[in-house]
C-alpha positions as protocol buffer text, in pm:
chain_id: "A"
residue {
  index: 1
  type: MET
  ca { x: 0 y: 0 z: 0 }
}
residue {
  index: 2
  type: GLY
  ca { x: 125 y: 345 z: -81 }
}
residue {
  index: 3
  type: VAL
  ca { x: 143 y: 618 z: 179 }
}
residue {
  index: 4
  type: VAL
  ca { x: 206 y: 959 z: 29 }
}
residue {
  index: 5
  type: GLY
  ca { x: 237 y: 1307 z: 174 }
}
residue {
  index: 6
  type: PRO
  ca { x: 471 y: 1598 z: 223 }
}
residue {
  index: 7
  type: GLY
  ca { x: 835 y: 1574 z: 318 }
}
residue {
  index: 8
  type: GLU
  ca { x: 778 y: 1873 z: 544 }
}
residue {
  index: 9
  type: ALA
  ca { x: 477 y: 1769 z: 751 }
}
residue {
  index: 10
  type: SER
  ca { x: 298 y: 1903 z: 1055 }
}
residue {
  index: 11
  type: PRO
  ca { x: 308 y: 1715 z: 1386 }
}
residue {
  index: 12
  type: ASP
  ca { x: -53 y: 1601 z: 1327 }
}
residue {
  index: 13
  type: GLU
  ca { x: 35 y: 1470 z: 981 }
}
residue {
  index: 14
  type: LEU
  ca { x: 338 y: 1286 z: 1119 }
}
residue {
  index: 15
  type: HIS
  ca { x: 130 y: 1125 z: 1392 }
}
residue {
  index: 16
  type: ALA
  ca { x: -139 y: 1022 z: 1141 }
}
residue {
  index: 17
  type: ALA
  ca { x: 116 y: 880 z: 894 }
}
residue {
  index: 18
  type: HIS
  ca { x: 285 y: 679 z: 1170 }
}
residue {
  index: 19
  type: ASP
  ca { x: -51 y: 534 z: 1275 }
}
residue {
  index: 20
  type: VAL
  ca { x: -145 y: 455 z: 912 }
}
residue {
  index: 21
  type: GLY
  ca { x: 189 y: 278 z: 853 }
}
residue {
  index: 22
  type: ARG
  ca { x: 153 y: 71 z: 1171 }
}
residue {
  index: 23
  type: ARG
  ca { x: -205 y: -28 z: 1092 }
}
residue {
  index: 24
  type: LEU
  ca { x: -116 y: -127 z: 735 }
}
residue {
  index: 25
  type: ALA
  ca { x: 171 y: -342 z: 859 }
}
residue {
  index: 26
  type: GLU
  ca { x: -54 y: -510 z: 1114 }
}
residue {
  index: 27
  type: LEU
  ca { x: -279 y: -611 z: 823 }
}
residue {
  index: 28
  type: GLY
  ca { x: 20 y: -766 z: 648 }
}
residue {
  index: 29
  type: ALA
  ca { x: 65 y: -492 z: 388 }
}
residue {
  index: 30
  type: GLN
  ca { x: 402 y: -363 z: 272 }
}
residue {
  index: 31
  type: VAL
  ca { x: 429 y: 17 z: 281 }
}
residue {
  index: 32
  type: VAL
  ca { x: 550 y: 185 z: -39 }
}
residue {
  index: 33
  type: CYS
  ca { x: 653 y: 551 z: -36 }
}
residue {
  index: 34
  type: GLY
  ca { x: 900 y: 805 z: -167 }
}
residue {
  index: 35
  type: GLY
  ca { x: 1151 y: 697 z: 97 }
}
residue {
  index: 36
  type: LEU
  ca { x: 1251 y: 1038 z: 234 }
}
residue {
  index: 37
  type: GLY
  ca { x: 1138 y: 1235 z: 541 }
}
residue {
  index: 38
  type: GLY
  ca { x: 815 y: 1377 z: 676 }
}
residue {
  index: 39
  type: VAL
  ca { x: 505 y: 1167 z: 608 }
}
residue {
  index: 40
  type: MET
  ca { x: 718 y: 908 z: 428 }
}
residue {
  index: 41
  type: GLU
  ca { x: 948 y: 852 z: 725 }
}
residue {
  index: 42
  type: ALA
  ca { x: 662 y: 852 z: 976 }
}
residue {
  index: 43
  type: ALA
  ca { x: 470 y: 590 z: 775 }
}
residue {
  index: 44
  type: CYS
  ca { x: 781 y: 373 z: 744 }
}
residue {
  index: 45
  type: ARG
  ca { x: 853 y: 402 z: 1116 }
}
residue {
  index: 46
  type: GLY
  ca { x: 497 y: 299 z: 1195 }
}
residue {
  index: 47
  type: ALA
  ca { x: 517 y: 7 z: 954 }
}
residue {
  index: 48
  type: LYS
  ca { x: 841 y: -115 z: 1109 }
}
residue {
  index: 49
  type: GLU
  ca { x: 691 y: -87 z: 1459 }
}
residue {
  index: 50
  type: GLY
  ca { x: 391 y: -286 z: 1332 }
}
residue {
  index: 51
  type: GLY
  ca { x: 617 y: -565 z: 1209 }
}
residue {
  index: 52
  type: GLY
  ca { x: 596 y: -474 z: 841 }
}
residue {
  index: 53
  type: ARG
  ca { x: 831 y: -412 z: 551 }
}
residue {
  index: 54
  type: THR
  ca { x: 890 y: -87 z: 366 }
}
residue {
  index: 55
  type: LEU
  ca { x: 990 y: 10 z: 13 }
}
residue {
  index: 56
  type: GLY
  ca { x: 1126 y: 356 z: -63 }
}
residue {
  index: 57
  type: LEU
  ca { x: 1144 y: 475 z: -423 }
}
residue {
  index: 58
  type: LEU
  ca { x: 1392 y: 759 z: -400 }
}
residue {
  index: 59
  type: PRO
  ca { x: 1406 y: 1061 z: -631 }
}
residue {
  index: 60
  type: GLY
  ca { x: 1788 y: 1069 z: -641 }
}
residue {
  index: 61
  type: ASN
  ca { x: 2072 y: 832 z: -718 }
}
residue {
  index: 62
  type: ASP
  ca { x: 2190 y: 762 z: -363 }
}
residue {
  index: 63
  type: ARG
  ca { x: 2017 y: 488 z: -166 }
}
residue {
  index: 64
  type: ARG
  ca { x: 2174 y: 629 z: 151 }
}
residue {
  index: 65
  type: ALA
  ca { x: 1928 y: 920 z: 123 }
}
residue {
  index: 66
  type: ALA
  ca { x: 1647 y: 688 z: 235 }
}
residue {
  index: 67
  type: ASN
  ca { x: 1506 y: 733 z: 581 }
}
residue {
  index: 68
  type: ARG
  ca { x: 1633 y: 478 z: 835 }
}
residue {
  index: 69
  type: TYR
  ca { x: 1303 y: 285 z: 836 }
}
residue {
  index: 70
  type: VAL
  ca { x: 1318 y: 189 z: 466 }
}
residue {
  index: 71
  type: ASP
  ca { x: 1395 y: -181 z: 418 }
}
residue {
  index: 72
  type: VAL
  ca { x: 1442 y: -167 z: 41 }
}
residue {
  index: 73
  type: ALA
  ca { x: 1567 y: 161 z: -103 }
}
residue {
  index: 74
  type: VAL
  ca { x: 1551 y: 204 z: -480 }
}
residue {
  index: 75
  type: PRO
  ca { x: 1739 y: 507 z: -610 }
}
residue {
  index: 76
  type: THR
  ca { x: 1554 y: 601 z: -928 }
}
residue {
  index: 77
  type: GLY
  ca { x: 1738 y: 915 z: -1038 }
}
residue {
  index: 78
  type: LEU
  ca { x: 1401 y: 1039 z: -1165 }
}
residue {
  index: 79
  type: GLY
  ca { x: 1335 y: 1330 z: -930 }
}
residue {
  index: 80
  type: GLU
  ca { x: 964 y: 1392 z: -884 }
}
residue {
  index: 81
  type: ALA
  ca { x: 888 y: 1161 z: -1177 }
}
residue {
  index: 82
  type: ARG
  ca { x: 948 y: 877 z: -929 }
}
residue {
  index: 83
  type: ASN
  ca { x: 595 y: 955 z: -803 }
}
residue {
  index: 84
  type: ALA
  ca { x: 465 y: 748 z: -1094 }
}
residue {
  index: 85
  type: LEU
  ca { x: 667 y: 450 z: -970 }
}
residue {
  index: 86
  type: VAL
  ca { x: 530 y: 488 z: -617 }
}
residue {
  index: 87
  type: VAL
  ca { x: 178 y: 475 z: -758 }
}
residue {
  index: 88
  type: ARG
  ca { x: 248 y: 181 z: -989 }
}
residue {
  index: 89
  type: ALA
  ca { x: 409 y: -19 z: -708 }
}
residue {
  index: 90
  type: ALA
  ca { x: 109 y: 29 z: -477 }
}
residue {
  index: 91
  type: ASP
  ca { x: -230 y: -142 z: -488 }
}
residue {
  index: 92
  type: GLY
  ca { x: -389 y: 173 z: -344 }
}
residue {
  index: 93
  type: LEU
  ca { x: -290 y: 498 z: -174 }
}
residue {
  index: 94
  type: ILE
  ca { x: -349 y: 677 z: 150 }
}
residue {
  index: 95
  type: ALA
  ca { x: -261 y: 1045 z: 119 }
}
residue {
  index: 96
  type: VAL
  ca { x: -180 y: 1215 z: 449 }
}
residue {
  index: 97
  type: GLY
  ca { x: -174 y: 1591 z: 415 }
}
residue {
  index: 98
  type: GLY
  ca { x: -6 y: 1697 z: 101 }
}
residue {
  index: 99
  type: ALA
  ca { x: 150 y: 1948 z: -128 }
}
residue {
  index: 100
  type: TYR
  ca { x: 174 y: 1938 z: -507 }
}
residue {
  index: 101
  type: GLY
  ca { x: 383 y: 1619 z: -513 }
}
residue {
  index: 102
  type: THR
  ca { x: 106 y: 1444 z: -321 }
}
residue {
  index: 103
  type: LEU
  ca { x: -147 y: 1586 z: -564 }
}
residue {
  index: 104
  type: SER
  ca { x: 49 y: 1436 z: -855 }
}
residue {
  index: 105
  type: GLU
  ca { x: 49 y: 1094 z: -687 }
}
residue {
  index: 106
  type: ILE
  ca { x: -325 y: 1116 z: -625 }
}
residue {
  index: 107
  type: ALA
  ca { x: -388 y: 1208 z: -988 }
}
residue {
  index: 108
  type: LEU
  ca { x: -168 y: 927 z: -1119 }
}
residue {
  index: 109
  type: ALA
  ca { x: -341 y: 673 z: -892 }
}
residue {
  index: 110
  type: LEU
  ca { x: -687 y: 784 z: -1002 }
}
residue {
  index: 111
  type: LYS
  ca { x: -581 y: 766 z: -1367 }
}
residue {
  index: 112
  type: ALA
  ca { x: -449 y: 413 z: -1304 }
}
residue {
  index: 113
  type: GLY
  ca { x: -782 y: 314 z: -1145 }
}
residue {
  index: 114
  type: LYS
  ca { x: -634 y: 264 z: -800 }
}
residue {
  index: 115
  type: PRO
  ca { x: -827 y: 355 z: -487 }
}
residue {
  index: 116
  type: VAL
  ca { x: -717 y: 668 z: -303 }
}
residue {
  index: 117
  type: VAL
  ca { x: -810 y: 759 z: 53 }
}
residue {
  index: 118
  type: ALA
  ca { x: -735 y: 1108 z: 182 }
}
residue {
  index: 119
  type: LEU
  ca { x: -660 y: 1190 z: 542 }
}
residue {
  index: 120
  type: GLY
  ca { x: -646 y: 1568 z: 566 }
}
residue {
  index: 121
  type: SER
  ca { x: -543 y: 1579 z: 203 }
}
residue {
  index: 122
  type: TRP
  ca { x: -674 y: 1700 z: -131 }
}
residue {
  index: 123
  type: GLU
  ca { x: -1052 y: 1683 z: -182 }
}
residue {
  index: 124
  type: ILE
  ca { x: -1092 y: 1562 z: -539 }
}
residue {
  index: 125
  type: ASP
  ca { x: -1360 y: 1364 z: -720 }
}
residue {
  index: 126
  type: GLY
  ca { x: -1277 y: 996 z: -691 }
}
residue {
  index: 127
  type: VAL
  ca { x: -1088 y: 1033 z: -363 }
}
residue {
  index: 128
  type: THR
  ca { x: -1247 y: 892 z: -47 }
}
residue {
  index: 129
  type: ALA
  ca { x: -1211 y: 1113 z: 260 }
}
residue {
  index: 130
  type: ALA
  ca { x: -1127 y: 953 z: 594 }
}
residue {
  index: 131
  type: GLU
  ca { x: -1170 y: 1088 z: 945 }
}
residue {
  index: 132
  type: SER
  ca { x: -883 y: 906 z: 1117 }
}
residue {
  index: 133
  type: PRO
  ca { x: -590 y: 675 z: 1044 }
}
residue {
  index: 134
  type: ALA
  ca { x: -803 y: 373 z: 1140 }
}
residue {
  index: 135
  type: ASP
  ca { x: -1081 y: 492 z: 908 }
}
residue {
  index: 136
  type: ALA
  ca { x: -833 y: 551 z: 624 }
}
residue {
  index: 137
  type: VAL
  ca { x: -685 y: 202 z: 649 }
}
residue {
  index: 138
  type: GLU
  ca { x: -1029 y: 41 z: 671 }
}
residue {
  index: 139
  type: ARG
  ca { x: -1158 y: 237 z: 371 }
}
residue {
  index: 140
  type: LEU
  ca { x: -858 y: 135 z: 162 }
}
residue {
  index: 141
  type: ARG
  ca { x: -885 y: -226 z: 275 }
}
residue {
  index: 142
  type: SER
  ca { x: -1254 y: -229 z: 183 }
}
residue {
  index: 143
  type: ALA
  ca { x: -1187 y: -71 z: -156 }
}
residue {
  index: 144
  type: LEU
  ca { x: -939 y: -348 z: -237 }
}
residue {
  index: 145
  type: ALA
  ca { x: -1151 y: -637 z: -106 }
}
């Protein structure tokens, strides 16, 4: 499952992303993200604490740039274009907060026909809004069932 959101996140977004990552891992899902800081790092930390595995698709060429909770770091060298790879590697997305990079991932997921759940993120046709991390994970799980 993909967890997307800003690299510079608020404390509330970080808390929510951590909870989402942990809950996804507890369901047996692998967390896929951009591999850097902010929401990405918080989701990976939560996933690791929940016993899960994490995949970080990095924008640069150096796998050492990945946050310390990434199990498999893939340096793409694609910059923001790596957002397309995050989307393609995920069965569905949970967007926590978000700036324009998050918006691009949401748009790519919708175009690919993948479910997107937003937690304090962009309100767009086709995106399901969630009230809490637990609600977001349940809505994504239901959409994929």
